[in-house]
Coordinates of C-alpha atoms and ligand atoms in Angstrom, one line a residue:
Chain W
M1 CA 111.1 98.2 163.9
Y2 CA 111.1 94.9 162.2
G3 CA 108.3 93.9 164.6
G4 CA 105.8 96.7 164.2
G5 CA 103.3 98.1 166.5
N6 CA 103.9 96.3 169.7
T7 CA 107.0 98.3 170.1
F8 CA 105.1 101.1 171.7
E9 CA 103.3 101.3 175.0
G10 CA 100.5 103.8 175.7
I11 CA 101.9 107.2 176.7
K12 CA 100.9 108.4 180.1
P13 CA 99.3 111.9 180.2
D14 CA 102.0 113.2 182.6
A15 CA 104.9 111.8 180.6
L16 CA 106.1 115.2 179.7
A17 CA 105.4 116.8 183.1
G18 CA 109.0 117.3 184.1
E19 CA 110.3 118.7 180.8
D20 CA 111.4 122.3 180.3
P21 CA 108.7 123.8 178.1
I22 CA 111.2 126.1 176.2
K23 CA 113.6 123.3 175.4
L24 CA 110.8 121.1 174.4
A25 CA 109.4 123.7 172.0
E26 CA 112.9 124.2 170.4
F27 CA 113.3 120.4 170.1
E28 CA 109.9 120.1 168.4
A29 CA 110.6 123.0 166.1
K30 CA 113.9 121.4 165.0
I31 CA 112.0 118.2 164.1
D32 CA 109.3 120.2 162.3
R33 CA 112.1 121.8 160.2
G34 CA 113.2 118.3 159.2
E35 CA 116.5 118.5 161.2
K36 CA 117.9 115.4 162.8
I37 CA 118.4 115.1 166.6
E38 CA 122.0 114.0 167.5
P39 CA 123.2 112.2 170.6
T40 CA 124.5 115.3 172.4
D41 CA 121.4 117.4 171.7
W42 CA 118.7 118.0 174.4
M43 CA 115.8 115.6 174.1
P44 CA 112.8 114.7 176.3
Q45 CA 113.1 111.6 178.5
L46 CA 110.2 110.0 176.7
Y47 CA 111.8 110.5 173.3
R48 CA 115.0 108.8 174.6
K49 CA 113.2 106.0 176.2
Q50 CA 111.0 105.1 173.3
L51 CA 113.8 105.4 170.8
I52 CA 116.0 103.1 172.8
R53 CA 113.2 100.6 173.0
M54 CA 112.4 100.8 169.3
I55 CA 116.0 100.6 168.1
E56 CA 117.0 97.9 170.5
Q57 CA 114.0 95.8 169.5
H58 CA 114.9 96.3 165.9
G59 CA 118.4 95.1 166.7
H60 CA 117.1 92.0 168.5
S61 CA 114.9 91.2 165.6
E62 CA 117.8 91.2 163.2
I63 CA 119.8 88.8 165.5
I64 CA 116.8 86.5 166.2
G65 CA 115.6 86.8 162.6
A66 CA 118.9 85.3 161.5
L67 CA 118.1 82.0 163.2
P68 CA 115.1 80.6 161.2
E69 CA 117.0 81.4 158.0
G70 CA 120.4 80.4 159.3
T71 CA 119.2 77.0 160.1
W72 CA 118.7 76.4 156.4
I73 CA 122.2 77.4 155.2
T74 CA 123.6 73.8 155.3
R75 CA 120.4 72.5 153.6
A76 CA 119.9 75.2 151.0
P77 CA 119.6 73.7 147.5
G78 CA 122.9 73.9 145.8
F79 CA 126.1 75.9 146.3
K80 CA 124.8 79.2 144.9
R81 CA 121.9 79.3 147.2
K82 CA 124.1 78.4 150.2
M83 CA 126.5 81.3 149.3
S84 CA 123.6 83.7 148.9
L85 CA 121.8 82.7 152.1
M86 CA 125.1 82.9 154.1
A87 CA 125.7 86.4 152.8
K88 CA 122.1 87.4 153.7
V89 CA 122.3 86.0 157.2
Q90 CA 125.7 87.7 157.7
D91 CA 124.0 91.0 156.6
E92 CA 121.2 90.5 159.2
V93 CA 123.7 90.0 162.0
G94 CA 125.6 93.0 160.7
H95 CA 122.3 95.0 160.9
A96 CA 122.0 94.1 164.5
Q97 CA 125.5 95.5 165.1
L98 CA 124.6 98.8 163.5
L99 CA 121.4 99.1 165.4
Y100 CA 122.8 98.2 168.8
S101 CA 125.4 100.9 168.2
A102 CA 122.7 103.5 167.4
A103 CA 120.8 102.5 170.6
E104 CA 124.0 102.8 172.6
T105 CA 124.4 106.4 171.7
L106 CA 121.2 107.1 173.7
G107 CA 122.8 105.6 176.8
K108 CA 121.8 102.0 177.1
S109 CA 124.8 99.6 177.2
R110 CA 125.2 96.7 174.8
E111 CA 125.6 94.4 177.8
Q112 CA 122.2 95.5 179.2
M113 CA 120.5 95.1 175.8
I114 CA 121.8 91.5 175.3
D115 CA 120.8 90.7 178.9
D116 CA 117.3 92.0 178.4
L117 CA 116.9 90.0 175.2
I118 CA 118.0 86.8 176.8
N119 CA 116.0 87.3 179.9
G120 CA 112.9 87.9 177.8
K121 CA 112.5 91.5 179.0
S122 CA 113.0 93.1 175.6
K123 CA 110.9 91.9 172.6
Y124 CA 111.8 91.2 169.0
S125 CA 109.7 90.7 165.9
N126 CA 107.1 88.2 166.7
I127 CA 107.2 86.5 163.3
F128 CA 110.5 84.8 164.2
N129 CA 108.8 82.8 166.8
Y130 CA 107.5 80.5 164.1
P131 CA 109.5 77.6 162.6
T132 CA 110.9 77.1 159.1
F133 CA 109.6 73.7 158.2
T134 CA 110.9 73.5 154.7
W135 CA 113.1 75.4 152.3
A136 CA 110.0 77.2 151.1
D137 CA 109.5 78.7 154.5
C138 CA 113.0 80.0 154.4
C139 CA 112.2 81.6 151.0
F140 CA 109.1 83.1 152.4
I141 CA 111.1 84.9 155.0
S142 CA 113.8 86.0 152.6
W143 CA 111.3 87.5 150.2
L144 CA 108.2 88.6 152.1
V145 CA 109.3 89.1 155.7
D146 CA 112.1 91.1 154.4
A147 CA 109.7 93.0 152.2
G148 CA 107.7 93.9 155.2
A149 CA 110.8 94.9 157.1
I150 CA 111.8 97.2 154.2
V151 CA 108.4 98.9 154.3
N152 CA 109.1 99.7 158.0
Q153 CA 112.7 100.5 157.5
L154 CA 112.3 102.9 154.6
A155 CA 109.7 104.8 156.6
N156 CA 111.9 104.9 159.7
A157 CA 114.9 106.1 157.7
K158 CA 113.0 109.4 157.5
G159 CA 112.7 109.6 161.2
S160 CA 114.3 112.2 163.5
Y161 CA 117.1 110.5 165.3
G162 CA 120.4 110.9 163.3
P163 CA 122.3 107.7 164.3
Y164 CA 119.2 105.5 163.7
C165 CA 118.6 107.1 160.2
R166 CA 122.2 106.6 159.2
A167 CA 122.2 103.0 160.3
L168 CA 118.9 102.5 158.3
D169 CA 120.4 104.0 155.2
R170 CA 123.1 101.4 155.2
I171 CA 120.6 98.6 156.1
C172 CA 118.2 99.5 153.4
A173 CA 120.9 99.4 150.8
E174 CA 121.7 95.8 151.7
E175 CA 118.0 94.9 151.9
S176 CA 117.6 95.4 148.2
F177 CA 119.8 92.3 147.8
H178 CA 117.7 90.4 150.3
L179 CA 114.5 91.2 148.5
K180 CA 115.8 90.4 145.0
Y181 CA 117.4 87.2 146.3
G182 CA 114.1 86.2 148.1
H183 CA 112.0 86.9 145.0
H184 CA 114.5 84.9 142.8
C185 CA 114.1 81.9 145.1
V186 CA 110.3 82.1 145.0
I187 CA 110.2 82.5 141.2
Y188 CA 112.3 79.3 140.9
L189 CA 109.9 77.4 143.2
A190 CA 106.9 78.8 141.3
A191 CA 108.4 77.8 137.9
G192 CA 109.5 74.5 139.2
T193 CA 107.9 71.1 139.7
L194 CA 104.4 70.6 141.1
K195 CA 106.0 69.5 144.3
Q196 CA 108.0 72.8 144.5
R197 CA 104.9 74.9 143.8
Q198 CA 103.1 73.0 146.5
M199 CA 105.9 73.5 149.0
F200 CA 105.7 77.3 148.5
Q201 CA 101.9 77.3 148.7
E202 CA 102.0 75.4 152.0
A203 CA 104.7 77.9 153.3
L204 CA 102.4 80.8 152.3
N205 CA 99.5 79.2 154.1
R206 CA 101.6 78.8 157.3
W207 CA 103.2 82.3 157.2
W208 CA 100.3 84.5 156.1
P209 CA 98.7 84.9 159.6
P210 CA 102.1 85.9 161.2
M211 CA 102.8 88.1 158.2
M212 CA 99.5 90.0 158.8
H213 CA 100.6 90.3 162.5
F214 CA 103.9 91.7 161.5
F215 CA 103.0 95.3 161.3
G216 CA 101.4 95.2 164.8
P217 CA 97.8 95.4 166.1
S218 CA 95.2 97.2 164.0
D219 CA 94.9 101.0 164.6
K220 CA 91.5 100.3 166.1
I221 CA 93.0 98.6 169.1
S222 CA 96.5 100.2 169.2
V223 CA 97.5 102.5 171.9
H224 CA 97.7 106.2 171.1
T225 CA 101.1 107.3 170.0
E226 CA 100.4 110.7 168.5
V227 CA 103.3 112.4 170.3
L228 CA 105.7 109.7 168.8
M229 CA 104.4 110.5 165.3
K230 CA 104.9 114.2 165.9
W231 CA 108.5 113.5 167.1
K232 CA 109.1 111.3 164.0
V233 CA 109.8 108.3 166.1
K234 CA 106.9 106.3 164.7
M235 CA 106.6 107.0 161.0
G236 CA 103.3 105.6 160.1
S237 CA 100.3 103.8 161.6
N238 CA 100.4 100.0 161.8
D239 CA 97.5 99.7 159.3
D240 CA 99.1 102.2 156.9
M241 CA 102.2 100.0 156.9
R242 CA 100.2 96.8 156.4
N243 CA 98.3 98.4 153.6
Q244 CA 101.4 99.5 151.8
F245 CA 102.8 96.0 152.1
L246 CA 99.7 94.5 150.6
D247 CA 99.6 97.1 147.8
M248 CA 103.1 96.2 146.8
Y249 CA 103.2 92.4 147.3
V250 CA 99.7 90.9 146.9
P251 CA 100.0 91.4 143.1
K252 CA 103.4 89.8 143.0
I253 CA 102.3 86.7 144.9
K254 CA 99.3 86.3 142.7
E255 CA 101.4 86.8 139.6
L256 CA 103.2 83.6 140.5
G257 CA 99.9 81.7 140.7
F258 CA 99.8 81.3 144.4
T259 CA 96.7 81.6 146.5
I260 CA 96.7 83.9 149.5
P261 CA 94.8 82.0 152.3
D262 CA 92.3 84.7 153.1
P263 CA 89.1 84.6 151.1
K264 CA 88.2 88.1 152.3
L265 CA 91.4 89.7 151.1
K266 CA 90.6 92.4 148.5
K267 CA 91.3 96.0 147.7
N268 CA 88.4 98.4 148.2
T269 CA 88.7 100.6 145.2
D270 CA 86.6 103.4 146.8
T271 CA 88.8 103.8 149.9
G272 CA 92.1 102.5 148.4
R273 CA 92.4 100.3 151.5
W274 CA 92.8 96.5 151.7
E275 CA 90.0 94.5 153.4
Y276 CA 90.9 91.2 155.0
T277 CA 89.9 88.8 157.7
E278 CA 90.8 90.4 161.0
P279 CA 94.0 88.8 162.2
D280 CA 93.9 86.9 165.4
W281 CA 95.3 89.5 167.8
E282 CA 94.8 87.1 170.8
E283 CA 97.3 84.7 169.2
F284 CA 99.6 87.6 168.5
K285 CA 99.6 88.6 172.1
R286 CA 100.0 85.1 173.3
V287 CA 103.0 84.5 171.1
I288 CA 104.7 87.8 171.8
N289 CA 104.3 87.1 175.5
G290 CA 106.3 83.9 175.2
D291 CA 103.9 81.2 174.3
G292 CA 104.8 80.6 170.6
P293 CA 106.2 77.6 168.8
C294 CA 109.8 78.8 168.9
N295 CA 110.2 81.5 171.6
K296 CA 112.0 79.2 173.9
E297 CA 114.3 77.8 171.2
R298 CA 115.2 81.3 169.9
L299 CA 116.2 82.6 173.3
E300 CA 118.1 79.5 174.3
V301 CA 120.1 79.4 171.1
R302 CA 121.1 83.1 171.8
R303 CA 121.8 82.4 175.5
I304 CA 124.0 79.4 174.8
A305 CA 126.0 81.3 172.2
E306 CA 126.6 84.1 174.6
E307 CA 127.6 81.8 177.4
R308 CA 129.9 79.7 175.2
G309 CA 131.7 82.8 174.0
K310 CA 132.1 84.3 177.4
W311 CA 135.5 82.8 178.2
V312 CA 136.9 84.2 174.9
R313 CA 135.6 87.6 175.7
E314 CA 137.0 87.5 179.2
A315 CA 140.4 86.4 177.9
L316 CA 140.5 89.2 175.4
R317 CA 139.3 92.0 177.7
A318 CA 142.0 94.6 178.1
P319 CA 142.8 95.3 181.7
K320 CA 142.8 99.1 181.1
A321 CA 139.5 99.1 179.1
Q322 CA 137.0 101.7 180.2
Y323 CA 133.6 102.4 178.8
V324 CA 132.6 105.7 177.2
T325 CA 129.5 106.3 175.1
P326 CA 130.3 106.1 171.3
L327 CA 130.1 109.3 169.3
A328 CA 127.5 109.0 166.6
Chain U
M1 CA 100.8 74.1 163.3
T2 CA 102.7 72.0 165.8
L3 CA 103.5 73.8 169.0
F4 CA 106.7 73.0 170.8
T5 CA 106.3 73.1 174.5
S6 CA 109.9 72.3 175.2
M7 CA 113.0 72.5 173.1
N8 CA 111.9 70.3 170.3
S9 CA 113.5 72.0 167.4
L10 CA 113.4 71.0 163.8
D11 CA 117.1 71.5 163.8
P12 CA 119.0 68.6 165.4
R13 CA 121.9 70.8 166.2
V14 CA 119.7 72.9 168.4
N15 CA 118.4 69.8 170.1
R16 CA 121.9 68.8 170.9
L17 CA 122.6 72.1 172.8
P18 CA 123.4 71.4 176.4
I19 CA 120.8 73.9 177.8
D20 CA 120.6 72.4 181.2
K21 CA 124.4 72.3 181.6
V22 CA 125.0 76.0 180.8
A23 CA 124.0 78.4 183.5
N24 CA 122.7 81.8 182.8
S25 CA 125.3 84.3 183.9
S26 CA 123.4 87.5 183.4
P27 CA 123.7 90.3 184.4
K28 CA 126.7 90.6 182.1
A29 CA 129.9 92.0 183.7
A30 CA 130.8 95.6 182.7
L31 CA 132.8 95.6 179.4
D32 CA 131.7 92.1 178.6
Q33 CA 131.1 93.6 175.1
F34 CA 134.4 95.6 175.2
G35 CA 134.8 99.3 174.6
T36 CA 134.1 101.1 171.3
F37 CA 136.2 102.2 168.3
E38 CA 135.2 104.8 165.7
V39 CA 135.4 103.8 162.1
F40 CA 136.3 106.0 159.1
V41 CA 136.1 105.0 155.5
Q42 CA 137.6 106.4 152.3
A43 CA 135.4 105.5 149.4
K44 CA 137.6 106.6 146.5
E45 CA 141.0 107.9 145.8
G46 CA 141.1 111.7 146.4
K47 CA 137.9 111.6 148.5
P48 CA 138.2 112.4 152.3
F49 CA 137.8 109.8 155.0
Q50 CA 134.3 109.9 156.5
H51 CA 133.1 108.7 159.9
E52 CA 130.9 105.6 159.4
G53 CA 130.1 104.3 162.8
I54 CA 131.5 102.2 165.6
V55 CA 132.6 98.6 166.4
H56 CA 133.1 97.0 169.8
A57 CA 136.4 95.3 170.2
P58 CA 139.0 94.3 172.8
N59 CA 141.8 96.2 171.1
I60 CA 142.6 98.4 168.1
E61 CA 143.8 95.5 165.9
M62 CA 140.5 93.5 166.4
A63 CA 138.6 96.8 165.9
Y64 CA 140.3 97.2 162.6
V65 CA 139.3 93.6 161.5
L66 CA 135.7 93.9 162.7
A67 CA 135.4 97.4 161.0
K68 CA 136.4 95.9 157.7
E69 CA 133.9 93.1 158.1
T70 CA 131.1 95.4 159.3
F71 CA 131.5 98.4 157.0
T72 CA 133.4 97.2 153.9
R73 CA 132.3 93.6 153.1
R74 CA 130.1 94.9 150.2
F75 CA 130.7 98.5 149.4
T76 CA 134.0 99.0 147.7
C77 CA 136.4 101.5 149.4
I78 CA 140.1 102.1 149.1
S79 CA 140.9 102.6 152.7
I80 CA 139.6 102.4 156.2
Y81 CA 140.9 103.3 159.7
V82 CA 139.9 103.0 163.3
T83 CA 140.6 104.8 166.6
D84 CA 139.5 104.3 170.2
T85 CA 136.4 106.4 171.0
R86 CA 138.4 107.8 173.9
S87 CA 141.0 109.2 171.5
V88 CA 138.5 111.5 169.8
H89 CA 138.4 115.0 171.2
V90 CA 135.1 116.6 170.5
S91 CA 134.0 120.3 170.4
A92 CA 130.6 121.5 171.5
M93 CA 127.9 120.8 168.9
T94 CA 126.2 123.9 167.5
E95 CA 122.9 124.7 165.8
G96 CA 121.4 127.3 163.5
T97 CA 124.1 129.7 162.3
N98 CA 126.5 129.2 165.2
N99 CA 129.9 128.0 163.9
A100 CA 131.6 125.5 166.2
Y101 CA 134.9 127.4 165.7
E102 CA 133.4 130.4 167.5
N103 CA 133.8 128.5 170.7
I104 CA 137.4 127.6 170.1
N105 CA 139.8 130.0 171.8
D106 CA 143.5 130.1 172.2
S107 CA 144.3 127.9 175.2
G108 CA 148.1 128.4 174.9
A109 CA 150.7 126.3 173.1
S110 CA 152.3 123.3 174.7
E111 CA 155.1 120.9 173.9
P112 CA 156.0 118.4 172.5
K113 CA 154.2 118.9 169.2
T114 CA 152.6 116.0 167.4
S115 CA 150.3 115.6 164.5
Y116 CA 146.5 115.7 164.8
E117 CA 143.8 114.8 162.3
I118 CA 140.8 117.2 162.1
Y119 CA 137.2 116.4 161.1
H120 CA 134.2 118.7 160.5
L121 CA 130.5 118.1 160.6
L122 CA 129.2 120.3 157.8
K123 CA 125.6 119.3 157.9
R124 CA 123.6 118.2 160.9
G125 CA 122.4 114.7 160.4
K126 CA 125.4 113.8 158.2
Q127 CA 128.8 112.4 159.2
H128 CA 132.1 113.9 160.2
I129 CA 134.6 114.3 157.3
H130 CA 138.4 114.5 157.5
V131 CA 139.6 118.0 156.5
G132 CA 143.3 117.9 157.1
S133 CA 145.9 117.8 159.8
V134 CA 147.7 120.2 162.1
T135 CA 150.7 120.1 164.5
A136 CA 150.0 120.9 168.1
G137 CA 150.9 120.0 171.7
S138 CA 147.4 119.2 172.9
P139 CA 143.9 118.5 171.4
D140 CA 142.8 122.0 172.4
E141 CA 145.7 123.6 170.7
A142 CA 145.0 121.4 167.7
M143 CA 141.5 122.8 167.4
W144 CA 142.9 126.4 167.8
R145 CA 145.4 125.8 165.0
A146 CA 142.7 124.2 162.8
K147 CA 140.6 127.4 163.3
A148 CA 143.4 129.3 161.6
S149 CA 144.3 126.8 158.8
L150 CA 141.3 124.6 158.2
A151 CA 138.1 126.4 159.3
G152 CA 137.2 127.4 155.7
E153 CA 134.1 129.3 154.6
K154 CA 131.5 126.7 155.3
Q155 CA 129.6 126.5 158.6
V156 CA 131.0 123.8 160.9
F157 CA 128.7 122.3 163.5
N158 CA 131.2 120.1 165.3
I159 CA 134.9 119.5 165.3
W160 CA 136.8 116.4 166.1
A161 CA 140.6 116.1 166.7
I162 CA 142.4 112.8 166.8
R163 CA 146.2 112.3 167.5
T164 CA 147.5 110.8 164.3
D165 CA 149.5 108.2 166.3
D166 CA 146.2 107.0 167.9
I167 CA 144.9 105.8 164.5
R168 CA 145.2 102.3 163.1
F169 CA 145.6 102.9 159.3
T170 CA 145.3 100.5 156.4
T171 CA 148.5 98.8 155.2
T172 CA 148.9 97.3 151.7
E173 CA 148.4 93.7 152.9
D174 CA 145.1 94.8 154.6
K175 CA 143.6 95.5 151.1
D176 CA 143.2 91.8 150.3
L177 CA 139.6 91.7 151.3
W178 CA 138.6 94.5 148.9
L179 CA 140.5 92.9 145.9
T180 CA 138.1 90.0 145.8
L181 CA 135.0 92.0 146.4
P182 CA 134.1 92.5 142.7
E183 CA 134.0 88.6 142.4
K184 CA 131.5 88.3 145.2
K185 CA 128.5 89.0 143.0
F186 CA 126.3 86.9 145.1
R187 CA 126.2 89.7 147.6
D188 CA 124.7 92.0 145.0
A189 CA 121.0 92.6 144.1
S190 CA 122.0 92.7 140.4
D191 CA 123.0 89.0 140.5
Y192 CA 119.4 88.0 141.0
K193 CA 117.7 88.6 137.7
G194 CA 114.6 86.5 137.8
G195 CA 112.9 88.4 135.0
D196 CA 113.4 85.9 132.2
K197 CA 112.5 82.9 134.3
L198 CA 109.4 84.8 135.4
K199 CA 108.4 85.8 131.9
A200 CA 108.8 82.2 130.5
F201 CA 106.8 80.9 133.4
L202 CA 104.0 83.4 132.9
E203 CA 103.9 82.6 129.1
S204 CA 103.7 78.9 129.8
V205 CA 100.8 79.4 132.2
N206 CA 98.8 81.7 129.9
K207 CA 99.1 79.2 127.0
Ligands
LIG401 FE1 117.9 93.2 158.2
LIG402 FE1 115.2 89.8 157.3
LIG403 FE1 117.0 91.5 155.4

């Protein structure tokens, strides 16, 4: 759930109508006890559907998220940065492989997931619909977008679906490198020339609004997802995740002498919650529905890559191949 | 912020893509992404192989290559192997205090005998671990024989049996990738120590 709250649709009141109440009670008791659900276990249709949706979108976000950073590999300043960025981008694509596999255990084929991404039916994290103008934008993603993703991913790793949790444990271990690398890049810009500092400040100004969108619409306007919280599919409210991110990273951004472009941003010491200018949720909706600066580019790049690789895949396909659902 | 209404990318390579010339061929054909292979990794000498996940591949050799890239490009291990998902014979999954071996009964012996690798799931939520091998004429017989020789004291929630001949093992030459891993520090969080730079910077600002 790189992308946060938009992953979930409102749950219809009759969503559980067809489920066997005894099996449902056993399923919920298992989750309450902190046990994981495995692919061959009984699960309600709604659980399966929402998990496929969430894990698949997470996978798409890794694949699409590799693009705004990947475009900077050839222009990263110096050999060391190029090596690091290449390793990071490779990790992100690898994360997508792990996540698609986890979603596949729930019964959606990889072919179908890729089709749905390219045809615009499945979403991915909205933040990757914005362009990386300078090297500093790329550093913003490496450090802070990844930081946001880690907040989500660490929470989700405690969820109830076994294969997703195991994929996330691997992913989180690699994310620690991304975060350190990203912070390293930004420290060097901060401690650099006036021009370098300016570059990062401008990137921060550009990326702050989409970063605030990252965790999804505010709880006040979000759909109700209590049952998904109970089933440990959704592990925290959008505002809780956003608050946790601000707690951890606002001090680190300020420490480097940068100004966060929101005059209202401050922590309310009574409530322990951050206060900020309400993010523009209309823009968020508009961009996630296709009308952002890079939506078309991101999907076209993926589509062309798929189409261009098609003849290779066809040539390699074994005549006796037959699909079965992977195990775990 | 500039809004791009058409493909007007900041990256010239993207602008050069022949979007109009490449037709969209979705829906993808069945098996466009190939079948799946199960991947097992041995972290250290003396430790058992553990199931790690899957890769999609056109054949077992490619599966092996992709498994190395996906699961061992960073974490050191000493061996890895892969098998077609269809080669894994799976017992029923159990819960609570039910042992998976309780459901394994004598289905009769058959010939010819061959070697099978046996895996146990000892904790729900964790992964299958290799426990040993047996000689049997069928996967069912293999599980029955494992019940006698490998079941052990611990509760087993799920059993897998794989014919040893269906596994693509690591050869000595295959280990090249791991030999160079310790040099690839740039993949490691510990290679990004910004603390001194940060401290110097903060001191210079506070002066
Ligand atoms: Fe990632
Ligand atoms: Fe990322
Ligand atoms: Fe990352």
